[in-house]
mmCIF file of C-alpha atoms and ligand atoms in Angstrom:
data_model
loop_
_atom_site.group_PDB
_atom_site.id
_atom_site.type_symbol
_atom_site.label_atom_id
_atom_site.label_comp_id
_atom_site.label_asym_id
_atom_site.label_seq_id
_atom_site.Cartn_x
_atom_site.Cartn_y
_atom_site.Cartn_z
ATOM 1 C CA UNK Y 1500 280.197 32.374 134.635
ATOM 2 C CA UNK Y 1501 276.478 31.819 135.101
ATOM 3 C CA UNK Y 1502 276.386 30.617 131.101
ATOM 4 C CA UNK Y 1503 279.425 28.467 131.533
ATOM 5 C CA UNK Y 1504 278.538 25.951 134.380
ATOM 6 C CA UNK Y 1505 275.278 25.923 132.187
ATOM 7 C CA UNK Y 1506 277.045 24.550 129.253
ATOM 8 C CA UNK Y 1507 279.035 22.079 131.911
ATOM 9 C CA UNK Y 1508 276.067 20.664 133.157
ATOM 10 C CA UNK Y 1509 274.303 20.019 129.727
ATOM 11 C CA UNK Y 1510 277.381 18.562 128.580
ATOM 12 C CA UNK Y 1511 277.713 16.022 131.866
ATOM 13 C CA UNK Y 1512 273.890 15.315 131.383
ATOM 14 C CA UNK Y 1513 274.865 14.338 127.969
ATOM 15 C CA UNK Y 1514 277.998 11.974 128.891
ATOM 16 C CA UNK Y 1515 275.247 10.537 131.720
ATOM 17 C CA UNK Y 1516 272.771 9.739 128.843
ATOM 18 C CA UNK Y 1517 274.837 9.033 126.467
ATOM 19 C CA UNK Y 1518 276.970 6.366 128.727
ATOM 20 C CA UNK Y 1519 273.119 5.003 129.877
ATOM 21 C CA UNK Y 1520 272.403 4.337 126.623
ATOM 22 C CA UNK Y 1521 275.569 2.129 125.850
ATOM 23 C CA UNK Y 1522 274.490 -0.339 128.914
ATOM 24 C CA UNK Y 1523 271.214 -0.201 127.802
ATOM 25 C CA UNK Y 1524 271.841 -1.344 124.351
ATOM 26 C CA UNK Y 1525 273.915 -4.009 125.726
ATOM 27 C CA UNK Y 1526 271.105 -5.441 127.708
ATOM 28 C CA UNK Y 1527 268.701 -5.322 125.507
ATOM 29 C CA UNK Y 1528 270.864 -8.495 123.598
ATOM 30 C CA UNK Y 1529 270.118 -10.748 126.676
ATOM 31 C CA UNK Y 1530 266.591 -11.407 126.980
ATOM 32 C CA UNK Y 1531 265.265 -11.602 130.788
ATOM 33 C CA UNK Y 1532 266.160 -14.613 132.791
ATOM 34 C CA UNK Y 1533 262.969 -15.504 134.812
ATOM 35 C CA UNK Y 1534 263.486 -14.116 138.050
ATOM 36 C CA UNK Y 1535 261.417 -17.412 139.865
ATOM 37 C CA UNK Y 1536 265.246 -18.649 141.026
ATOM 38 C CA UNK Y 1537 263.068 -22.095 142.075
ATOM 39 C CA UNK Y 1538 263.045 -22.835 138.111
ATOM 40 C CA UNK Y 1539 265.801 -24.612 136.448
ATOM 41 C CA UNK Y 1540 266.666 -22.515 133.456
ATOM 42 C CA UNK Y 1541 267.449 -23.989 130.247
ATOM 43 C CA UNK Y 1542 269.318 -22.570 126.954
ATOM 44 C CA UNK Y 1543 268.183 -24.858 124.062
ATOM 45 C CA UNK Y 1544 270.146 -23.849 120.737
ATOM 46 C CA UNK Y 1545 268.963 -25.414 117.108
ATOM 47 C CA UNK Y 1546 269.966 -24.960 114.368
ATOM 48 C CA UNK Y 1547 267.050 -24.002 112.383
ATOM 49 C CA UNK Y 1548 264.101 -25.063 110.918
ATOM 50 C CA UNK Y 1549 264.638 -26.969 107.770
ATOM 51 C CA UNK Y 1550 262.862 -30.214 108.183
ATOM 52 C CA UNK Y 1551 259.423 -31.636 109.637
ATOM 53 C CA UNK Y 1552 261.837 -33.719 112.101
ATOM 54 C CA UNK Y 1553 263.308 -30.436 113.411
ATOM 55 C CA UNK Y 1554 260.304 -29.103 114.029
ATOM 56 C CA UNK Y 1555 259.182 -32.297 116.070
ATOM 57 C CA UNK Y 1556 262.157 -32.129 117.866
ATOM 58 C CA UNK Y 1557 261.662 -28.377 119.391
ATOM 59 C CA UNK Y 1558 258.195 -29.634 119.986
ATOM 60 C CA UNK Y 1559 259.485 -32.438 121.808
ATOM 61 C CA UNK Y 1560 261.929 -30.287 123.908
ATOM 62 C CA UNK Y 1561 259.299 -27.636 124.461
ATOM 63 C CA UNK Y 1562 257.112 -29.393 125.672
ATOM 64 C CA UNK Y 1563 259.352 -31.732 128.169
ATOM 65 C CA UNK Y 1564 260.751 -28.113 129.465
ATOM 66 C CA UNK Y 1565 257.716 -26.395 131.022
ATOM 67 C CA UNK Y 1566 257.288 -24.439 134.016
ATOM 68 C CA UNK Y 1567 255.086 -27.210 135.728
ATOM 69 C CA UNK Y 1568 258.077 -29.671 135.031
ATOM 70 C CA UNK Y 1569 260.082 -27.209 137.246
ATOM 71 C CA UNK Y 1570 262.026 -25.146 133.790
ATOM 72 C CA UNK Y 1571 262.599 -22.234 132.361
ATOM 73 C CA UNK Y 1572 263.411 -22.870 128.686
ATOM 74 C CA UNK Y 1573 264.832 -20.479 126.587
ATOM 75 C CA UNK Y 1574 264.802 -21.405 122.606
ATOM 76 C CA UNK Y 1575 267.057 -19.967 120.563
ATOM 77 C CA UNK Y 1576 266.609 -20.913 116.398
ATOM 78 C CA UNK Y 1577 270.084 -20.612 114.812
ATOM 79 C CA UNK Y 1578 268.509 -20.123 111.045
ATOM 80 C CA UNK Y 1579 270.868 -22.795 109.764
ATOM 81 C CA UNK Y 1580 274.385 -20.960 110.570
ATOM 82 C CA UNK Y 1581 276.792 -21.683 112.880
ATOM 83 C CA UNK Y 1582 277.510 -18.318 113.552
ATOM 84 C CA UNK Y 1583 273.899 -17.887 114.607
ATOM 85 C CA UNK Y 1584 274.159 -20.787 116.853
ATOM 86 C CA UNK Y 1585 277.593 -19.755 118.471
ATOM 87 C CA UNK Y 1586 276.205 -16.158 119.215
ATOM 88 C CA UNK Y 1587 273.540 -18.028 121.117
ATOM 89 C CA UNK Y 1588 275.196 -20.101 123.153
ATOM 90 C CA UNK Y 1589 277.479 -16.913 124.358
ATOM 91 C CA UNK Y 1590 274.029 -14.767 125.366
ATOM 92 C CA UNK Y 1591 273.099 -18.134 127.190
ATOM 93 C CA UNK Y 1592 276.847 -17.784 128.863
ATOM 94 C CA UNK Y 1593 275.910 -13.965 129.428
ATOM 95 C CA UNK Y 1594 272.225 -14.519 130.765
ATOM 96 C CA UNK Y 1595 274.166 -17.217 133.474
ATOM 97 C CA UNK Y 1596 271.839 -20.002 132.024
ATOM 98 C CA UNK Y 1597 271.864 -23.484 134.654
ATOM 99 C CA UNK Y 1598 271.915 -25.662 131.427
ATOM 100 C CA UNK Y 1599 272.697 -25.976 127.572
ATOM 101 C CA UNK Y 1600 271.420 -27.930 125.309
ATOM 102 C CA UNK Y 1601 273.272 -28.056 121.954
ATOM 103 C CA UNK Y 1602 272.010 -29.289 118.976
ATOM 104 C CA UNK Y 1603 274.709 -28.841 116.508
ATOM 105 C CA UNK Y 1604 274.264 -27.908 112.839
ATOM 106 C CA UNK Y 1605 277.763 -29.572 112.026
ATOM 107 C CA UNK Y 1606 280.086 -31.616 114.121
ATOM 108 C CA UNK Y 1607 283.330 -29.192 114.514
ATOM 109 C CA UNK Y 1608 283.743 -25.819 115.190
ATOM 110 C CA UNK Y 1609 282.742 -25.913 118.560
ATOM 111 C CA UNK Y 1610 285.900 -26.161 120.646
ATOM 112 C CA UNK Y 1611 286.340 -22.419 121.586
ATOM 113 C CA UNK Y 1612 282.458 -21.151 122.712
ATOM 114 C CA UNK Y 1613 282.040 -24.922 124.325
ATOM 115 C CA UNK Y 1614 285.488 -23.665 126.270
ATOM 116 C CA UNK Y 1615 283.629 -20.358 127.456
ATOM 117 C CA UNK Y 1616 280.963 -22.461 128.557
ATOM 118 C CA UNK Y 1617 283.368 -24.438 130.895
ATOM 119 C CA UNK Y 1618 284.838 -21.329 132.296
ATOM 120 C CA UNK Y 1619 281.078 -20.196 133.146
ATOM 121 C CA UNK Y 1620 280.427 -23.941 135.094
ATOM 122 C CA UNK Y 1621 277.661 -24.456 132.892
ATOM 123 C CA UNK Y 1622 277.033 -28.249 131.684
ATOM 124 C CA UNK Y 1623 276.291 -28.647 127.775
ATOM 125 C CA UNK Y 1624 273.953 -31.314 127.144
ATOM 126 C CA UNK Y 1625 274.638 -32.132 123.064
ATOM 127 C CA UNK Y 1626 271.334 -33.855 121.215
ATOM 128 C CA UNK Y 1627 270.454 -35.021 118.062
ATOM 129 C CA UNK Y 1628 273.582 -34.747 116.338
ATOM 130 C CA UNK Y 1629 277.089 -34.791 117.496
ATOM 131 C CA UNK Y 1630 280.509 -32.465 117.892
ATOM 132 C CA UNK Y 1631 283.994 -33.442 117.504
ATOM 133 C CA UNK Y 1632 286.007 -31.300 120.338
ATOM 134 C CA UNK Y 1633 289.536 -31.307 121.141
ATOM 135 C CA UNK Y 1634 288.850 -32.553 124.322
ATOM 136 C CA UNK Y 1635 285.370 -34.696 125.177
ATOM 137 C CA UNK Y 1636 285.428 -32.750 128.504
ATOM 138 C CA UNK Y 1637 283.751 -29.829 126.659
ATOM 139 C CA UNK Y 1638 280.594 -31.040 126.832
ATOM 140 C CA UNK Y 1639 278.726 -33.230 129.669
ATOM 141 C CA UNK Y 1640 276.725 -35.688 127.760
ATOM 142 C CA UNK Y 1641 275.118 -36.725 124.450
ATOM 143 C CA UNK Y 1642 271.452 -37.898 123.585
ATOM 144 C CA UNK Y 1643 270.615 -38.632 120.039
ATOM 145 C CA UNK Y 1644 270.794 -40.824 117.304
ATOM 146 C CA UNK Y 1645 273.555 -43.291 115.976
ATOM 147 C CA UNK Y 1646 273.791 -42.711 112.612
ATOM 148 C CA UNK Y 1647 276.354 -44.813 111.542
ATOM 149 C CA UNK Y 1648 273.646 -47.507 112.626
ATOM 150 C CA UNK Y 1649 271.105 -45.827 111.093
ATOM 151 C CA UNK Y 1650 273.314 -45.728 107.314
ATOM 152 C CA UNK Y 1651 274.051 -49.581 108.005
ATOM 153 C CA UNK Y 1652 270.195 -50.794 108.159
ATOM 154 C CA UNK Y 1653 269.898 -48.805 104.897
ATOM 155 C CA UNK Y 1654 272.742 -50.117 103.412
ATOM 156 C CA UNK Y 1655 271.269 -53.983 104.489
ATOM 157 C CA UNK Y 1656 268.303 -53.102 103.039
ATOM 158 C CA UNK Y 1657 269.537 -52.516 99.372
ATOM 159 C CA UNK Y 1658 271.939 -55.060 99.833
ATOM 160 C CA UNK Y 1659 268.403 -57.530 100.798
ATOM 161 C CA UNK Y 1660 267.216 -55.709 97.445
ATOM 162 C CA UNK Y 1661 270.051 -56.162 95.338
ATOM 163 C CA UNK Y 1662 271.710 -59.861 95.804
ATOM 164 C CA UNK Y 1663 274.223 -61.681 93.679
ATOM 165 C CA UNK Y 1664 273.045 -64.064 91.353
ATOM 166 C CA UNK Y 1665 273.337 -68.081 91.641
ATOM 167 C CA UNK Y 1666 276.871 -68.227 90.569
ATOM 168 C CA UNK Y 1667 277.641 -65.234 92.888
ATOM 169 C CA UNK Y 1668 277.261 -62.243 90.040
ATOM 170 C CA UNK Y 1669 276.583 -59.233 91.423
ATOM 171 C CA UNK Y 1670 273.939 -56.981 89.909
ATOM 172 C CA UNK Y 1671 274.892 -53.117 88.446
ATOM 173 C CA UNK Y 1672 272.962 -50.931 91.015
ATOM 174 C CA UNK Y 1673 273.470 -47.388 89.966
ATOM 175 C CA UNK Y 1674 272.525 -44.746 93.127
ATOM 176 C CA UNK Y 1675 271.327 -41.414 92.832
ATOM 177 C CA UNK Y 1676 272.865 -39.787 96.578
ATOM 178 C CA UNK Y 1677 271.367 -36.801 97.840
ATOM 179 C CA UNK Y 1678 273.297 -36.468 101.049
ATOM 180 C CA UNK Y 1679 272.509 -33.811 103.669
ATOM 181 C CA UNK Y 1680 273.517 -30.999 105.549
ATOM 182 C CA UNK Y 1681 277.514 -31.377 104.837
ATOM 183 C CA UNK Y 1682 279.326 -32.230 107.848
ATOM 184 C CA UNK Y 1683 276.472 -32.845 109.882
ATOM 185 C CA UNK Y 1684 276.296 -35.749 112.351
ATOM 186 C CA UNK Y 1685 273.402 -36.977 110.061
ATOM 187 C CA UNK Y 1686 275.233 -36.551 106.840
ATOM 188 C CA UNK Y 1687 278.648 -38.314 107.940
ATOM 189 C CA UNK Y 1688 277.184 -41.407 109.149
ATOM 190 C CA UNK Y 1689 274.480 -41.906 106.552
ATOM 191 C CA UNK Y 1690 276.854 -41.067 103.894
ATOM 192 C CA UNK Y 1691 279.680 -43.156 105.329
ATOM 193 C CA UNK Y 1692 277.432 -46.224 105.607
ATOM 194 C CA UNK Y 1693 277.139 -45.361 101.329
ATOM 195 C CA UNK Y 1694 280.484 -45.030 101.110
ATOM 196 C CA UNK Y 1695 281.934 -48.144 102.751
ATOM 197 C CA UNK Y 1696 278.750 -50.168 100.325
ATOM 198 C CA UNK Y 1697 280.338 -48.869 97.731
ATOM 199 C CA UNK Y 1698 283.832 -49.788 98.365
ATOM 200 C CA UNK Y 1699 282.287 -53.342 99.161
ATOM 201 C CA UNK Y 1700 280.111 -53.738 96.043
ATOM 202 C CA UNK Y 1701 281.882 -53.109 92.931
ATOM 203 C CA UNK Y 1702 279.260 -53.039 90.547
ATOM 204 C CA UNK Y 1703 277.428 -50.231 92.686
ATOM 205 C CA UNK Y 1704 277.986 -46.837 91.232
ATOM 206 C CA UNK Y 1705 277.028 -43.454 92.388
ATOM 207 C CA UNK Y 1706 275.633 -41.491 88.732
ATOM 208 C CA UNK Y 1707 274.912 -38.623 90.630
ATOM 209 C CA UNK Y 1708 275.747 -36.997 94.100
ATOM 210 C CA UNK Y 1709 274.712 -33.508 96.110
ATOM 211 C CA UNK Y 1710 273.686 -31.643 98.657
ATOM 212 C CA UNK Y 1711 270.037 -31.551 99.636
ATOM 213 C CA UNK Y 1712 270.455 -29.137 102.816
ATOM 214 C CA UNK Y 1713 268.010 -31.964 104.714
ATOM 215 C CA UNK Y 1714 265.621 -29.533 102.211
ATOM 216 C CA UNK Y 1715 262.027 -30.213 100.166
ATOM 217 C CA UNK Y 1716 262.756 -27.404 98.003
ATOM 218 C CA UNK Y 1717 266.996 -27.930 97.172
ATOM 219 C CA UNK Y 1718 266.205 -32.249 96.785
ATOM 220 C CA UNK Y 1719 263.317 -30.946 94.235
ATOM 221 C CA UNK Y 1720 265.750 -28.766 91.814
ATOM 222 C CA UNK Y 1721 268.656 -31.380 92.210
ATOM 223 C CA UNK Y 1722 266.484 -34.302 91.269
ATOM 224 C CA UNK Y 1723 265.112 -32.101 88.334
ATOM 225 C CA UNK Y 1724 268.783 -31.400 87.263
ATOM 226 C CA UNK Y 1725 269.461 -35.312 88.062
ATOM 227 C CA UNK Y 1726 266.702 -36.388 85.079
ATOM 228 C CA UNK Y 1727 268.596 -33.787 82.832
ATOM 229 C CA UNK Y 1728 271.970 -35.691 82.734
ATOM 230 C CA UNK Y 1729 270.521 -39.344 83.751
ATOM 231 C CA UNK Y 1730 268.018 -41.371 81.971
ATOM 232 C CA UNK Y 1731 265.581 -42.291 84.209
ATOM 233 C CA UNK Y 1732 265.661 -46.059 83.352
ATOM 234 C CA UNK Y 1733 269.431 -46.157 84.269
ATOM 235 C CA UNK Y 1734 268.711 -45.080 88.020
ATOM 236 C CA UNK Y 1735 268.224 -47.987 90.229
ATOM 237 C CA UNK Y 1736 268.213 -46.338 94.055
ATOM 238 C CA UNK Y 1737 267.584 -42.862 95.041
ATOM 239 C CA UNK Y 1738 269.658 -42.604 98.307
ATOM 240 C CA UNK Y 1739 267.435 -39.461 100.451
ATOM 241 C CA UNK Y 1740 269.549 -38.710 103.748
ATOM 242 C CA UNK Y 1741 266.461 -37.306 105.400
ATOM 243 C CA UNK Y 1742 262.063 -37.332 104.386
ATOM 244 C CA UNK Y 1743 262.014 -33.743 102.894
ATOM 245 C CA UNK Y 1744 264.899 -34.690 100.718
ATOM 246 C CA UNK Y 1745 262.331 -37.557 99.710
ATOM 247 C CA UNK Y 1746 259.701 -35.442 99.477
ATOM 248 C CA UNK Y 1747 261.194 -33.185 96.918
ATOM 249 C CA UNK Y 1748 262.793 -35.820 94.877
ATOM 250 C CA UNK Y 1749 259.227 -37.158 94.868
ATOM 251 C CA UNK Y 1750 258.070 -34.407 93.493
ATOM 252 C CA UNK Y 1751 260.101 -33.869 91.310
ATOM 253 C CA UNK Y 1752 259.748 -37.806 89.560
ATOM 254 C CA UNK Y 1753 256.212 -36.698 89.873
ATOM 255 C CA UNK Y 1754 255.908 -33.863 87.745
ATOM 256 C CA UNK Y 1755 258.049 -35.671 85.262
ATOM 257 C CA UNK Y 1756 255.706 -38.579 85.126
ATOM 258 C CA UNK Y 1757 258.444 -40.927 86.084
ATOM 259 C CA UNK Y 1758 256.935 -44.155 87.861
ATOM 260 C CA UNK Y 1759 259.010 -44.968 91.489
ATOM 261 C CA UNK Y 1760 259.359 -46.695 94.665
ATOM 262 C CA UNK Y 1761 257.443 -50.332 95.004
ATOM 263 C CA UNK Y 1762 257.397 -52.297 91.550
ATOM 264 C CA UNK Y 1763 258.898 -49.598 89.860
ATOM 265 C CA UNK Y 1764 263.108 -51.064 89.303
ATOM 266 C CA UNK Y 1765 263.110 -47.078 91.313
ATOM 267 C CA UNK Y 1766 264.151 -47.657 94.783
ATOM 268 C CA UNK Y 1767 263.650 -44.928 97.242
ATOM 269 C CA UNK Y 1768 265.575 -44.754 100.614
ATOM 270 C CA UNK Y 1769 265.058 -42.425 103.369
ATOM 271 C CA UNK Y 1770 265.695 -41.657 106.729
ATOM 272 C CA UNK Y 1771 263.519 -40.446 109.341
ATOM 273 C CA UNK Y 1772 260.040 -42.070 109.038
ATOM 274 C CA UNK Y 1773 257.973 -38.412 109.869
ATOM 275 C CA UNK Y 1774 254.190 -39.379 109.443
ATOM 276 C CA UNK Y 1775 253.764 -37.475 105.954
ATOM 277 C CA UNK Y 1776 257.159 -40.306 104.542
ATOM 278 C CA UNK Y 1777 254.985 -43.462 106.226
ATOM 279 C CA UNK Y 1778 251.979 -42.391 104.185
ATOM 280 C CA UNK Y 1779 254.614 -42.359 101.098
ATOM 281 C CA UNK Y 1780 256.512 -45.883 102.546
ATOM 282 C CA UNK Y 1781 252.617 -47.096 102.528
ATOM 283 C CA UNK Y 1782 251.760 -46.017 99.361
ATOM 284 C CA UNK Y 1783 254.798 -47.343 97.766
ATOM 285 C CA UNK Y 1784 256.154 -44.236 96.877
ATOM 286 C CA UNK Y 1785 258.823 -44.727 99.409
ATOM 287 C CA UNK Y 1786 260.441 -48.763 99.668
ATOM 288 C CA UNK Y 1787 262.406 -48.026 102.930
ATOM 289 C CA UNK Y 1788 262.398 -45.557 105.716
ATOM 290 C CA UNK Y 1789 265.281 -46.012 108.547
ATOM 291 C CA UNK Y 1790 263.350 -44.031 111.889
ATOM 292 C CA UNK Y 1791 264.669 -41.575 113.395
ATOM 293 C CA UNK Y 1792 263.432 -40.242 116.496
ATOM 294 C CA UNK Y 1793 263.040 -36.625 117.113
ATOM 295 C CA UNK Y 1794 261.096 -37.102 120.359
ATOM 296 C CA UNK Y 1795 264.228 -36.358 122.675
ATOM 297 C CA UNK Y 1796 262.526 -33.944 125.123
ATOM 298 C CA UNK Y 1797 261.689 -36.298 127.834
ATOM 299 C CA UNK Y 1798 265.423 -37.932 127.234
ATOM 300 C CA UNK Y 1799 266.980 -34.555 127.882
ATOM 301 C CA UNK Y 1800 264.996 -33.744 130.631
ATOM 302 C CA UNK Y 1801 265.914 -36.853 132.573
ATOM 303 C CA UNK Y 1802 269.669 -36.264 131.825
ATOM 304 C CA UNK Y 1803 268.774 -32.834 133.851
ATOM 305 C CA UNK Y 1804 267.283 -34.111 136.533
ATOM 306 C CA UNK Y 1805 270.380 -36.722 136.994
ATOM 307 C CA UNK Y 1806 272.578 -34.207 136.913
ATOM 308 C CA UNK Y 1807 270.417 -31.780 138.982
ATOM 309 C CA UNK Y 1808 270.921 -34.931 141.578
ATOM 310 C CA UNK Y 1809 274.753 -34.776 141.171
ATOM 311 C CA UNK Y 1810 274.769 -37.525 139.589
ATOM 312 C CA UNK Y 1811 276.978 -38.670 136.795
ATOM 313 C CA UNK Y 1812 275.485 -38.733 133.368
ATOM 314 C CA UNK Y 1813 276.413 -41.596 130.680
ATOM 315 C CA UNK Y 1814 278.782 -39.783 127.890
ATOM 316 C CA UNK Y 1815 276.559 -41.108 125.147
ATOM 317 C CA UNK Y 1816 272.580 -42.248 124.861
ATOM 318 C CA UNK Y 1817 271.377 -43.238 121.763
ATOM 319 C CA UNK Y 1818 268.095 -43.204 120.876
ATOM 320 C CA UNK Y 1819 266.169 -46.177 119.910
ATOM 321 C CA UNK Y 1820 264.896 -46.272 116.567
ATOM 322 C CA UNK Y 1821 263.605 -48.943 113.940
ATOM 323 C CA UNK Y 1822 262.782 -49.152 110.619
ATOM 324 C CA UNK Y 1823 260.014 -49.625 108.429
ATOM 325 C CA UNK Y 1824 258.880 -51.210 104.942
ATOM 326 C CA UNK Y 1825 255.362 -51.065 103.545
ATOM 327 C CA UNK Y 1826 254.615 -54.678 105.245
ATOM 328 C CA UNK Y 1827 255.105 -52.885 108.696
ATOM 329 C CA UNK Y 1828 252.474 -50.065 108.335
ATOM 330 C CA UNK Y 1829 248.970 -49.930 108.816
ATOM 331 C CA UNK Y 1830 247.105 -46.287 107.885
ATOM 332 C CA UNK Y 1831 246.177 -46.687 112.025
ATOM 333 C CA UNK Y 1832 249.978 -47.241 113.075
ATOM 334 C CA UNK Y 1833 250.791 -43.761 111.137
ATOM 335 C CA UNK Y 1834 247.637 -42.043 112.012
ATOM 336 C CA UNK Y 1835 248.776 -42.675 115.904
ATOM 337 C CA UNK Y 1836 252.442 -41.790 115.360
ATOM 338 C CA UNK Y 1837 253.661 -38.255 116.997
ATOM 339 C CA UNK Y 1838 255.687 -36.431 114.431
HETATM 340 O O1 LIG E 117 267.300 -36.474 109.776
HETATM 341 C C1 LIG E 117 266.781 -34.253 109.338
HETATM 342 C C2 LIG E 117 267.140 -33.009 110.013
HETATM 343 O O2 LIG E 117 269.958 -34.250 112.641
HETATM 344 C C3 LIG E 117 268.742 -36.239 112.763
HETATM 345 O O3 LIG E 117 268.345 -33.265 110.651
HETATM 346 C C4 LIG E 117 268.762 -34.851 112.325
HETATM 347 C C5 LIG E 117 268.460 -34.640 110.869
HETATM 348 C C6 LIG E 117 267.164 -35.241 110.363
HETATM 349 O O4 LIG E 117 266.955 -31.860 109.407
HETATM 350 O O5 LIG E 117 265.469 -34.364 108.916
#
């Protein structure tokens, strides 16, 4: 008798530790909230890491979101996958986050976590690039860039480059496109502003066309498997959807001892205008860099406050953003800029 409650207390001290160690393993997936309820707390979801922009923009957002600024941000780095950046946004959901800030890796996809966020009363803020939802309700507001805009004053550029002769002849331009992360935000428009060029021009022809992941490394072997198939001297535009693209394509034209950029008949393009691609714009290496501005922190954090006041926040804020050829920079203009 004595032997069997024995055994029926080690086995309910079993089930006990054994049914502690289930919840335990489930919190251990939500990280602490901070338990100062006077701070406003923040889930901020990227997508990765891939380019020096990204990086600036975390920065940004980091440092906008501080404790002195009245926040509690938590940073979540989605390693370039969707997936990653879904699961995220749910332990946001679970840790009963006041905010979310969104930056999407590509525009759909969304509809069904961005719904679970609704159910929880939790505003998403989306930045940088954009979704496409069944219904716009899903998130609150957007701040970030217009890329469409952005692929236009690229597209005026080489079209400024590239005019029709007297009697109206347009020249061959043949375009190397090395687009970036596909079905990004960033990708669609710059691409599309390509596209519609190309429709427009006739003699404009795309030799070559791929995927550069907004990457240094991927732009670097596609460039190098580019000068396999093309001859050099029958490329008139290299067409980089973001600076590490150009950076790698750079490199790559480098280390082949191809001459490009200014003077060259080798046009470069790219998009951003990071510090390290203004050096390269100034140098000549680059001919034309459309900015775009990663510094979003203190946008985001004003959208917060506003909506913090109960106040209703503009669907859409685009950043502004210019653009910049060698003539524009000075070694002091890039030695002041941020990112
Ligand atoms: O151009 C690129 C980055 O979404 C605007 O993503 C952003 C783009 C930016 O990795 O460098």
């Amino acid at each position: 008798m004595f032997k069997l409650r024995n055994t029926f207390c080690l086995l309910m001290a079993l089930i006990v530790i054994a049914a502690l160690c289930a919840c335990n393993s489930q919190e251990v997936q939500v990280d602490d909230v901070d338990e100062d309820t006077s701070l406003i707390v923040v889930g901020f979801s990227q997508p990765g890491a891939e380019s020096a922009w990204r990086v600036a923009l975390t920065d940004s957002v980091k440092e906008a979101f501080t404790e002195d600024a009245g926040f509690k941000l938590i940073y979540k780095d989605g390693q370039s996958k969707q997936d990653n950046q879904i699961r995220d946004i749910r332990t946001f959901i679970q840790q009963g986050v006041d905010y979310i800030i969104l930056s999407p890796i590509v525009e759909t996809g969304w509809d069904t976590v961005l719904e679970e966020a609704e159910e929880a009363n939790i505003p998403v803020i989306i930045c940088d690039r954009n979704v496409v939802v069944s219904n716009e309700k899903l998130y609150t507001t957007f701040v970030g860039s217009d890329f469409s805009e952005e692929g236009k004053k690229a597209v005026d550029y080489l079209e400024k480059e590239f005019p029709p002769d007297s009697e109206g002849n347009e020249p061959e331009v043949n375009i190397v496109h090395i687009q970036g992360t596909l079905g990004s935000s960033a990708q669609i428009g710059r691409s599309k502003a390509l596209e519609l060029a190309l429709e427009k021009h006739e003699n404009w022809n795309v030799v070559a066309e791929d995927c550069g992941e907004f990457t240094k490394a991927k732009a670097k072997e596609i460039m190098k498997q580019v000068l396999r198939e093309v001859r050099s001297s029958d490329i008139d535009v290299i067409y980089c959807e973001n600076d590490d693209e150009a950076a790698g394509v750079i490199a790559a034209l480098d280390d082949a001892g191809i001459p490009h950029g200014e003077g060259t008949g080798m046009t470069i393009i790219s998009f951003d205008a990071t510090r390290k691609a203004l050096e390269f714009c100034l140098n000549g290496d680059i001919n034309f860099e459309v900015e775009c501005n990663p510094l979003q922190g203190p946008y985001l954090v004003d959208m917060v406050k506003l909506l913090e006041r109960g106040e209703s926040a503009p669907k859409h804020t685009y950043i502004d953003e210019g653009e910049f050829t060698k003539d524009d920079l000075t070694p002091e203009f890039i030695e002041k800029r941020k990112y």
